[in-house]
Structures are given as C-alpha cells and as structure tokens.
CSV table of C-alpha atoms and ligand atoms in Angstrom, one decimal:
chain,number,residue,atom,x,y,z
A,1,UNK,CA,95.3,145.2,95.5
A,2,UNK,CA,96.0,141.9,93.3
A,3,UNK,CA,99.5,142.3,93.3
A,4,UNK,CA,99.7,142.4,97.1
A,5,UNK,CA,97.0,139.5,97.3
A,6,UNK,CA,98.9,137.5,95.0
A,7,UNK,CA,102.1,137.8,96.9
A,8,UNK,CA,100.5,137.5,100.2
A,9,UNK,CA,99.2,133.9,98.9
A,10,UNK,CA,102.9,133.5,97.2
A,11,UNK,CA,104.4,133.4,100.7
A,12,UNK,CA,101.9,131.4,102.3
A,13,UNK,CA,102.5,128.9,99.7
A,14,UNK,CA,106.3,128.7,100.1
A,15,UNK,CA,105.8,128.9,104.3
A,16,UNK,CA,103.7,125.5,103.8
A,17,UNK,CA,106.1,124.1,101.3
A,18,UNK,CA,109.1,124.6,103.9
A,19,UNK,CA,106.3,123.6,106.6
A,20,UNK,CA,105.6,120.3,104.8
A,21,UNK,CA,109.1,119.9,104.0
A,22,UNK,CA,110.8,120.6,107.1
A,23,UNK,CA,108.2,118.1,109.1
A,24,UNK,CA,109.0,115.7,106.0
A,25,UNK,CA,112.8,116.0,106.7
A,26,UNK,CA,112.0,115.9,110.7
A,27,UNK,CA,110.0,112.7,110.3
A,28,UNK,CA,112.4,111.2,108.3
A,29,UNK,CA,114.8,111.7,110.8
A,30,UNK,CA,112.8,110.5,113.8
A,31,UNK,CA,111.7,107.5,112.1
A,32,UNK,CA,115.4,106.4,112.0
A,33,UNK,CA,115.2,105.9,115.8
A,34,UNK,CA,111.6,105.5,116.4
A,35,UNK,CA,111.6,101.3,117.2
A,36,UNK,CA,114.7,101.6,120.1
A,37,UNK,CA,112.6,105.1,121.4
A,38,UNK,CA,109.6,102.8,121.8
A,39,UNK,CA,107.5,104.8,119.9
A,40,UNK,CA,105.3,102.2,118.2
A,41,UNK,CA,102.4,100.9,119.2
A,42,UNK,CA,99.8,98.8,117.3
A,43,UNK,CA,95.9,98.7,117.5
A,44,UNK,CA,93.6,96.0,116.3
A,45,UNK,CA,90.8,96.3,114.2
A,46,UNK,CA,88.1,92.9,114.5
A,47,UNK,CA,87.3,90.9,111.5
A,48,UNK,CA,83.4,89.7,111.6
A,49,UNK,CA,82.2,86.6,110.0
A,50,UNK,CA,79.3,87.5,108.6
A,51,UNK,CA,77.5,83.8,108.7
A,52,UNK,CA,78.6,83.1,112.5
A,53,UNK,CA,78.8,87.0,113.8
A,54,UNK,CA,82.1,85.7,115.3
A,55,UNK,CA,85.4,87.4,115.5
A,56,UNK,CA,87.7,85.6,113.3
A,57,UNK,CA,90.9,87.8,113.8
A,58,UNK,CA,92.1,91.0,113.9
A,59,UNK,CA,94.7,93.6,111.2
A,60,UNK,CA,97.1,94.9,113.5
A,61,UNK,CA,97.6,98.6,112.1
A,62,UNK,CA,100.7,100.9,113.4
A,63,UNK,CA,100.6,104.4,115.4
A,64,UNK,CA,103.4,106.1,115.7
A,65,UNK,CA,103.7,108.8,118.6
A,66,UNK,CA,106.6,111.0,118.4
A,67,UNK,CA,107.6,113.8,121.1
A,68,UNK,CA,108.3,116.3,118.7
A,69,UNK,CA,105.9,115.6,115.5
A,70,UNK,CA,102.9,114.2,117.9
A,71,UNK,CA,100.6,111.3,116.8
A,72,UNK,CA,101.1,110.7,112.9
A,73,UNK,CA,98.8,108.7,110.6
A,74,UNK,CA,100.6,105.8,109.0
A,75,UNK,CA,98.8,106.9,105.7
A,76,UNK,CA,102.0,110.2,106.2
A,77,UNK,CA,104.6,108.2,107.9
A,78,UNK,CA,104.7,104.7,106.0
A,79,UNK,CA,105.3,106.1,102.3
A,80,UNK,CA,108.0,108.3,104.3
A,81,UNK,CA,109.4,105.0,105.5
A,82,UNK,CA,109.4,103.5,102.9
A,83,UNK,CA,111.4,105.9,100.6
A,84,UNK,CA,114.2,105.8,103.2
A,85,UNK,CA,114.0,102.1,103.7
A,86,UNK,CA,113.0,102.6,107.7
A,87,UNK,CA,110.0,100.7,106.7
A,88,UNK,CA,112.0,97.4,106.7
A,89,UNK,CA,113.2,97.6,110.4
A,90,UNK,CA,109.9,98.8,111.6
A,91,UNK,CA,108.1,96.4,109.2
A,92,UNK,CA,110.0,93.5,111.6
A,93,UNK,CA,109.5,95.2,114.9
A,94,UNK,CA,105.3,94.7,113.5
A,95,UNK,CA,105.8,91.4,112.8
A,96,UNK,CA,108.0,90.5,115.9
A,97,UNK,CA,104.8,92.8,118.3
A,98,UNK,CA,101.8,91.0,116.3
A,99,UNK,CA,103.3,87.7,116.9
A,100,UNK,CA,104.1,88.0,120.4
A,101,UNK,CA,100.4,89.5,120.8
A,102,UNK,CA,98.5,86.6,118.8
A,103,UNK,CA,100.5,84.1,120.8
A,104,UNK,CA,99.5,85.8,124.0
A,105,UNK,CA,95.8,85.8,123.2
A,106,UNK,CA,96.2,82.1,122.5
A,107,UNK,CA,97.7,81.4,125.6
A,108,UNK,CA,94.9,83.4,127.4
A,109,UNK,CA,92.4,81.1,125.9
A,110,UNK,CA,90.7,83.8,123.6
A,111,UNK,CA,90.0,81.2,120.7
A,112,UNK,CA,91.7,81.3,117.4
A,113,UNK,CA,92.3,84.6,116.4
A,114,UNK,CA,94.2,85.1,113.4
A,115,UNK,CA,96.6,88.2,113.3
A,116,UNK,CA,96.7,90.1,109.5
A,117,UNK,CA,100.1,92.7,109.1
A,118,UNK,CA,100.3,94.7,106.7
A,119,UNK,CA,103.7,94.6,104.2
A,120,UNK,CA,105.0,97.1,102.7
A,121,UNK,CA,106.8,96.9,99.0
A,122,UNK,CA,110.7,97.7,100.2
A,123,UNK,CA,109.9,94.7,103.1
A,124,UNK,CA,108.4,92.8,100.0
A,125,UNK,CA,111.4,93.0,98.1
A,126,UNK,CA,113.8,92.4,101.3
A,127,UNK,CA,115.6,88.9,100.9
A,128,UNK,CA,115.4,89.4,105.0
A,129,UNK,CA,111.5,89.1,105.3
A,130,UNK,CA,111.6,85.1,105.1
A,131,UNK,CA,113.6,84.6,108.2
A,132,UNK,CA,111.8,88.1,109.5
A,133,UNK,CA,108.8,86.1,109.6
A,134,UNK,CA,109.8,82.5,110.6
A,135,UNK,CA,111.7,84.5,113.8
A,136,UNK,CA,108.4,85.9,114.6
A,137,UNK,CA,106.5,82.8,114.6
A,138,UNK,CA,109.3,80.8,116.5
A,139,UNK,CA,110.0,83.4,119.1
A,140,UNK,CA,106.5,84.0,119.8
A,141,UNK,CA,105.4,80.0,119.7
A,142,UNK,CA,102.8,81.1,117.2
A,143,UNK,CA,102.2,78.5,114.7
A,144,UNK,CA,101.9,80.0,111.3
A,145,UNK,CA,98.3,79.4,110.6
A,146,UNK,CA,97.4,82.5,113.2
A,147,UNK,CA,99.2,85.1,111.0
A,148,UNK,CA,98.3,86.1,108.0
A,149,UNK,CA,99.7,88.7,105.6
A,150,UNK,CA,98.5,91.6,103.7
A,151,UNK,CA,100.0,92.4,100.1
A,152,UNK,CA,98.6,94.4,97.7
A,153,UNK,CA,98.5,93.8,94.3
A,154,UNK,CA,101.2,96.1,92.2
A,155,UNK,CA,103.6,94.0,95.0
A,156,UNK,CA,103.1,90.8,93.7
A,157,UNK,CA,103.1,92.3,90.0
A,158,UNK,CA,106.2,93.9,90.3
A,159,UNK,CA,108.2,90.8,89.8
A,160,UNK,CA,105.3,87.8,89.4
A,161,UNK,CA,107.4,84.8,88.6
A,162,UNK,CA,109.4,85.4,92.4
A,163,UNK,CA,106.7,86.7,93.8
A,164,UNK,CA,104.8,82.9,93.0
A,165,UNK,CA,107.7,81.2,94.2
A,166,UNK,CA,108.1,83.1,97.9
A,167,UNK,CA,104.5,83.1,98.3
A,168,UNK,CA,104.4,79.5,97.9
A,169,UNK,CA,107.3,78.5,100.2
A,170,UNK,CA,105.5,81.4,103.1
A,171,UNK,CA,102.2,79.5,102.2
A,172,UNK,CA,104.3,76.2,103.5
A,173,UNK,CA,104.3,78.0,106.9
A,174,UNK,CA,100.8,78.0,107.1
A,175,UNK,CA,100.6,81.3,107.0
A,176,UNK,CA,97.7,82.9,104.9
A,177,UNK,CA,97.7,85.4,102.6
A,178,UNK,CA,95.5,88.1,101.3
A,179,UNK,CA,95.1,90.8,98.5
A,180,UNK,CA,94.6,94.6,100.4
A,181,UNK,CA,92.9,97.3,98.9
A,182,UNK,CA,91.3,95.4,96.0
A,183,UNK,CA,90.1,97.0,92.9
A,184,UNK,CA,92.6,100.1,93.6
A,185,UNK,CA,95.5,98.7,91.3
A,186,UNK,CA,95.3,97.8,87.6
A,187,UNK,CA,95.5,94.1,88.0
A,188,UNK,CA,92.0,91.0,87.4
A,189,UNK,CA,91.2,88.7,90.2
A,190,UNK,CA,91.7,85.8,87.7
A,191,UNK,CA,95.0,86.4,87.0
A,192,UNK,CA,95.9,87.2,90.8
A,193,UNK,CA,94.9,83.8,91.1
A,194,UNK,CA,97.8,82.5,89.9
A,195,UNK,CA,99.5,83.8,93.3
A,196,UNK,CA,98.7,81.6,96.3
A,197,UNK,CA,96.3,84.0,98.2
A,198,UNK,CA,93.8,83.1,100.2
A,199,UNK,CA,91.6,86.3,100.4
A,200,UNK,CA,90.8,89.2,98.9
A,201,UNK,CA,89.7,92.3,101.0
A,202,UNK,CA,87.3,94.8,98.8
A,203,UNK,CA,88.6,98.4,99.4
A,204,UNK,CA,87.1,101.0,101.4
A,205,UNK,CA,86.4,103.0,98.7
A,206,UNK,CA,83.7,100.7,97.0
A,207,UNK,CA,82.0,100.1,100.2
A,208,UNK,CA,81.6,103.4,101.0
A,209,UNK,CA,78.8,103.6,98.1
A,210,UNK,CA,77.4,100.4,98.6
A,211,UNK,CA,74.4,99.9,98.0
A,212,UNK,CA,73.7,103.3,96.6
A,213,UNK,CA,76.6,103.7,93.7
A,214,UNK,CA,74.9,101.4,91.1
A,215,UNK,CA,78.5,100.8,89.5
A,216,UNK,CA,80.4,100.7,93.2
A,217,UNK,CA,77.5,98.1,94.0
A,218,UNK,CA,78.2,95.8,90.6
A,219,UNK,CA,81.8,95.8,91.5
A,220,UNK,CA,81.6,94.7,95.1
A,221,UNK,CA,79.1,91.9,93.8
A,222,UNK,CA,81.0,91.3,90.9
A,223,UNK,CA,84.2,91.0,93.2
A,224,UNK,CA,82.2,88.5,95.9
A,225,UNK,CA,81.2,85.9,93.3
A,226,UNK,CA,84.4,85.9,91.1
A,227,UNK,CA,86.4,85.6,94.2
A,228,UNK,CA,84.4,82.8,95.3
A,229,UNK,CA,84.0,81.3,92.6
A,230,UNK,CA,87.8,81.1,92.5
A,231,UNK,CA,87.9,79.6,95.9
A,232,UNK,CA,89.1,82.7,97.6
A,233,UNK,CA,87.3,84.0,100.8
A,234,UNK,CA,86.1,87.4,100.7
A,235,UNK,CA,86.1,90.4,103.2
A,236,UNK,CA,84.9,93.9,102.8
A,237,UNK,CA,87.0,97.0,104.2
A,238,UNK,CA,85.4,99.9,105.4
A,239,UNK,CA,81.8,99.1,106.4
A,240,UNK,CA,80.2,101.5,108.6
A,241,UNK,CA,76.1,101.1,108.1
A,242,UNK,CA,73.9,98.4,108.8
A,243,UNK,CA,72.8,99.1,105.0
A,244,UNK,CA,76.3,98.3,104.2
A,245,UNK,CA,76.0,94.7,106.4
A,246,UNK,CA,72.8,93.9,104.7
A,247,UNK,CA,74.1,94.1,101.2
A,248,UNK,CA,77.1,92.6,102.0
A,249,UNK,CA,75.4,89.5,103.7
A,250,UNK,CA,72.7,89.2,101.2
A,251,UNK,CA,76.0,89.0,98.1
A,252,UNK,CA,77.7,86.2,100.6
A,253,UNK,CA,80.2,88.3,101.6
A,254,UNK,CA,82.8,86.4,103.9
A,255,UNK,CA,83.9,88.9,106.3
A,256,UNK,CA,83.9,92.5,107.1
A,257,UNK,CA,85.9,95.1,108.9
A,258,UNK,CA,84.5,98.4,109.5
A,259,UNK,CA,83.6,101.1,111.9
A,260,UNK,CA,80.4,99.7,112.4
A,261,UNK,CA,81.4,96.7,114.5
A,262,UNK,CA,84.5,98.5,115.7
A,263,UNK,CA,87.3,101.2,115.0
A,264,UNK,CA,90.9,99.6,115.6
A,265,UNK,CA,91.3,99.3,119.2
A,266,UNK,CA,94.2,98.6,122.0
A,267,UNK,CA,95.6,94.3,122.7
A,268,UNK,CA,93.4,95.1,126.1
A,269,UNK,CA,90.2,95.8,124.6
A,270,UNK,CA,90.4,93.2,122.1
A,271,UNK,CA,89.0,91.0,125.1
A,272,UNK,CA,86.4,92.9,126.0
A,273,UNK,CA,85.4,93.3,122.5
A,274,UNK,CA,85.7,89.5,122.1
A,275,UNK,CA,83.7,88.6,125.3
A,276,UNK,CA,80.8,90.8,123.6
A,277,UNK,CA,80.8,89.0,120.6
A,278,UNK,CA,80.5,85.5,122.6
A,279,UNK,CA,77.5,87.0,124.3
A,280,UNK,CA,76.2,88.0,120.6
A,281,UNK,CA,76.0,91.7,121.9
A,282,UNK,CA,77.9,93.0,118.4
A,283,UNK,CA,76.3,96.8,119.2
A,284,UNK,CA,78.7,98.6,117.3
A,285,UNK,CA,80.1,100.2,121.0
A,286,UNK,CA,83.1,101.1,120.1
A,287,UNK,CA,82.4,103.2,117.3
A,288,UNK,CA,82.7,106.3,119.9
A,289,UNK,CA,86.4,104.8,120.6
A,290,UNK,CA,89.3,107.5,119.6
A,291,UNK,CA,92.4,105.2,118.8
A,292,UNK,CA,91.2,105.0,115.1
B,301,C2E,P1,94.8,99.3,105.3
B,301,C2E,O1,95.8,98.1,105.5
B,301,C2E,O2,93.9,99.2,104.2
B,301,C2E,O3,94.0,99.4,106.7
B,301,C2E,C1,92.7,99.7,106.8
B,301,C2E,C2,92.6,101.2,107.2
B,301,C2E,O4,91.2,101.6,107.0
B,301,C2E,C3,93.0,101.5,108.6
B,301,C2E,O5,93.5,102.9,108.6
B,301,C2E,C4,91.6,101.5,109.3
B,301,C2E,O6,91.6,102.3,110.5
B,301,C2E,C5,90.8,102.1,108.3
B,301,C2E,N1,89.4,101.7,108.4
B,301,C2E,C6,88.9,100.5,108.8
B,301,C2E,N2,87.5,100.5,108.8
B,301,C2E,C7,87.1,101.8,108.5
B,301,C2E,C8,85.8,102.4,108.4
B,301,C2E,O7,84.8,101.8,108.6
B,301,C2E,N3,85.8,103.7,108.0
B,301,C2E,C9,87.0,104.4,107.8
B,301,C2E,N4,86.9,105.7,107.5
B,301,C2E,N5,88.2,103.9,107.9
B,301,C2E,C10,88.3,102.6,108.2
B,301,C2E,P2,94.9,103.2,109.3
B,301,C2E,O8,95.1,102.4,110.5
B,301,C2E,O9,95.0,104.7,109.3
B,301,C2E,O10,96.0,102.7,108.2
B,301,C2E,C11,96.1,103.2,107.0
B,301,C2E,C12,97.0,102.4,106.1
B,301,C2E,O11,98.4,102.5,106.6
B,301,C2E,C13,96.7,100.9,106.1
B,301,C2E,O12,95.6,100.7,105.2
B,301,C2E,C14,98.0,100.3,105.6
B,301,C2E,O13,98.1,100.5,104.2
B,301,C2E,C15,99.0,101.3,106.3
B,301,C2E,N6,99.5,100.6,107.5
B,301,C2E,C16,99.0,100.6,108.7
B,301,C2E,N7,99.8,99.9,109.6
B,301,C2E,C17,100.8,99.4,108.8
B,301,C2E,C18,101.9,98.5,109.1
B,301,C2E,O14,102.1,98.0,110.2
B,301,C2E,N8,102.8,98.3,108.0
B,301,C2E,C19,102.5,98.8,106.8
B,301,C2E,N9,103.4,98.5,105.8
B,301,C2E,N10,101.5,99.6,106.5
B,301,C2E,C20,100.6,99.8,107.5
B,302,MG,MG1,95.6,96.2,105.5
B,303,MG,MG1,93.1,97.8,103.1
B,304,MG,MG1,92.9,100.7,102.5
C-alpha cells in the first residue's frame, strides 16, 4: 500500500544520503593525498581564433582518477576541495604541470600557445598564490606572457580594492587575465573593468541557445560589443554547432572553445590537433574523443 511505498522510497532516500555522504567523506579523504599518489592529470581544450582559424592556446582542465572512487568530474571534486582547503595544494601542483607543459610545447617549436588555469576562490585568497605562480614560470622557463589565468567574477568581488592591487602586480608578470563563466554572477562588464582583465569568456550556458534564444542571443551580442568596446577580447565557451560559429563570427566574436572544434584532449594530441589546424583541416575530429 502507501504506507509501504512511502517507506520503501524513505529508505532509498536515506541509503543515497549515506551513499552521497560516505563517497563525500571518502573523497575528501583521498583528495588529501591525491598530488604525492599521482593521481592528477590535466587535458587541454584548444582556443580558435575565429578571424585566423588558428589555435591560440589551450585551458588546461584537471581529471582526477582515484582507485577507489574511479574517474571524478571536477564539477564534484573541486567544490569538495575547496571546502577542505585541498584545493590550494592541488591548485599549485596545476600551475607547476601547465607550466612545465606550455614550456615544453615552446621548446618543441609548436608556436605560441598560451596556457589558461583555472583558480579557484580559497587559492585566490591564498597569500601563497604570488610566489605559487612566479615558481611556476621560473621553474618551467616559461615567460609569463604564455600563461594566463582564469577568475571568475564573485572572486574579484569578494574583496575588490585587493583584488585591483594583486591583479595588477600578476599583470606585471605578463601574465593575462580573464573573466570565466561570464554572465553567471551578479556583477556588469563595466565595472569589472576596473580590474585588469584582459578577456572575458561568455558561459556555456548562453551559447547553448545561440542563435535560437532571442534573449540568450541579445546577451551574447550585447556581451561581444561591450566587451570590445572596452578593449577586452572576447571568447565564447561552449560552442558545439556550426550555427553557433556563424553567429559568433558574424557578432566579431574573438575566440571560441567548444566541442565543435574539439573536446579537451591529452599534452600528446595537442600536436596532432595543432598540425591540423596549420594544414587548415579544422574538421571538428575530435569530437568522437572520450577524455572530455
Ligand atoms: P570551466 O573552467 O568553465 O571549463 C570549461 C568546461 O566546459 C570544461 O568542463 C569543458 O570540458 C566544458 N566544455 C567545453 N566546451 C564544451 C562544449 O562544447 N560542450 C560541453 N557540454 N561542455 C564543454 P570540465 O573539464 O568538466 O571542468 C568543469 C569545471 O571544473 C571548469 O569549468 C572549472 O570551473 C573547474 N575546473 C577544471 N579544472 C580545474 C582546475 O584545474 N582548477 C580549478 N580551480 N577548477 C577547475
Ligand atoms: Mg575555465
Ligand atoms: Mg568557463
Ligand atoms: Mg563553465
């Protein structure tokens, strides 16, 4: 009857509370030794020009394959991270892997391929991430203009007056800047411009529409011209169709990273993938690719 029902769904609801909370607890635990186990990796996802058709650089983005828990998205394991404050050691062990990559595709001749990492808010907030950063660079030989980093924009709202001051003595490095995920947060392009960035990368989630969400489509066009029009280059997250590319190059849209010219892929097929684009052969081939 009911009663059984609704007790039979009772249990099943506590079994995946303890599930969830157990892995939760599990993870949190693993994470602690994950960077000595070697359990990072990163994969690279290509940036597109959308004038030239050329590669421009690549978001390193972290997997994390644990023997117990199995492959977990970062979308689970960074918030988990960050709450405990693991983020901050892995966050480094990024930077310090990305470097050393970037470096090595420079040395290799690949042409100047910038590297974007991701930051998290507890590394934001670390008094560390300065010298985190400028050991990167210097133990890799990478000069700071190949590295760029990826904030997002409750980060540099949290505390704006320091946030100004860091992200102009980072901008000293050469290192470039840019605003993830925007139009997610709460916060205007103009006054974001106060903040040293360089470029602001339209989320995902307003591409995805584009061009057949009337108001998603206004706000990505809206986003293109204000951002240029503030000097700031502009890339698009997310773009999967050629419908997608046509809008977005007809609005002037810098950049784009997306599915349809490729998923995030291994350091060793970043050449292959590069070697294509020389021969202007940008068929979207590894959209079959697993490692997204
Ligand atoms: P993000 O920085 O916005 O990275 C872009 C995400 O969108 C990546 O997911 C990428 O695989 C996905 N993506 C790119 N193009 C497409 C597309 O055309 N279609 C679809 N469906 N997805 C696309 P991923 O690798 O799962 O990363 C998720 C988020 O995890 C990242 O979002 C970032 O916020 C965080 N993250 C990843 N690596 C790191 C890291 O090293 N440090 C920190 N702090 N966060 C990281
Ligand atoms: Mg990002
Ligand atoms: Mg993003
Ligand atoms: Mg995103």
């Amino acid at each position: 009857g009911a009663k059984q029902r609704g007790k039979n769904t009772y249990q099943m609801y506590v079994r995946q509370m303890s599930m969830s909370l157990h892995r939760r607890v599990e993870m949190e635990t693993q994470l602690r030794h994950a960077v000595d186990n070697g359990e990072f990796s990163l994969v690279y996802q290509p940036r597109i020009d959308l004038r030239s058709s050329h590669c421009t650089g690549v978001e390193a983005l972290l997997r994390w394959n644990n023997a117990e828990l199995g492959a977990i998205s970062p979308t689970d394991f960074i918030p988990v991270a960050e709450e405990t404050g693991a983020i901050v050691p892995i966050g480094a062990w990024v930077l310090r892997e990305a470097c050393r990559q970037a470096a090595q595709w420079r040395e290799r001749g690949l042409g100047p391929i910038r590297v974007a990492v991701n930051l998290s808010a507890r590394q934001f907030a670390d008094p560390r991430l300065h010298e985190s950063i400028l050991d990167a660079l210097e133990d890799a030989g990478l000069p700071g203009e190949f590295l760029e980093l990826e904030l997002t924009e409750s980060m540099v709202m949290r505390h704006p007056e320091q946030a100004v001051r860091w992200l102009a003595a980072i901008k000293r490095t050469g290192v470039r800047l840019s605003i993830d995920d925007f139009g997610t947060g709460y916060s205007s392009l103009a006054y974001l411009n106060r903040f040293p960035i360089d470029t602001v990368k339209i989320d995902r989630s307003f591409i995805r529409n584009v061009p057949d969400s009337h108001s998603d489509t206004q706000i990505t066009s809206a986003v293109i011209a204000l951002g240029h029009s503030l000097g700031l280059s502009v890339i698009a997250e997310g773009a999967e169709t050629q419908k997608q590319i046509d809008f977005l190059r007809q609005e002037g849209c810098d950049e784009v990273q997306g599915y349809f010219y490729s998923r995030p892929i291994p350091a060793d097929d970043v050449e292959s993938f590069l070697g294509r684009v020389a021969e202007s052969d940008l068929a979207p081939s590894a959209r079959s690719s697993t490692h997204g």
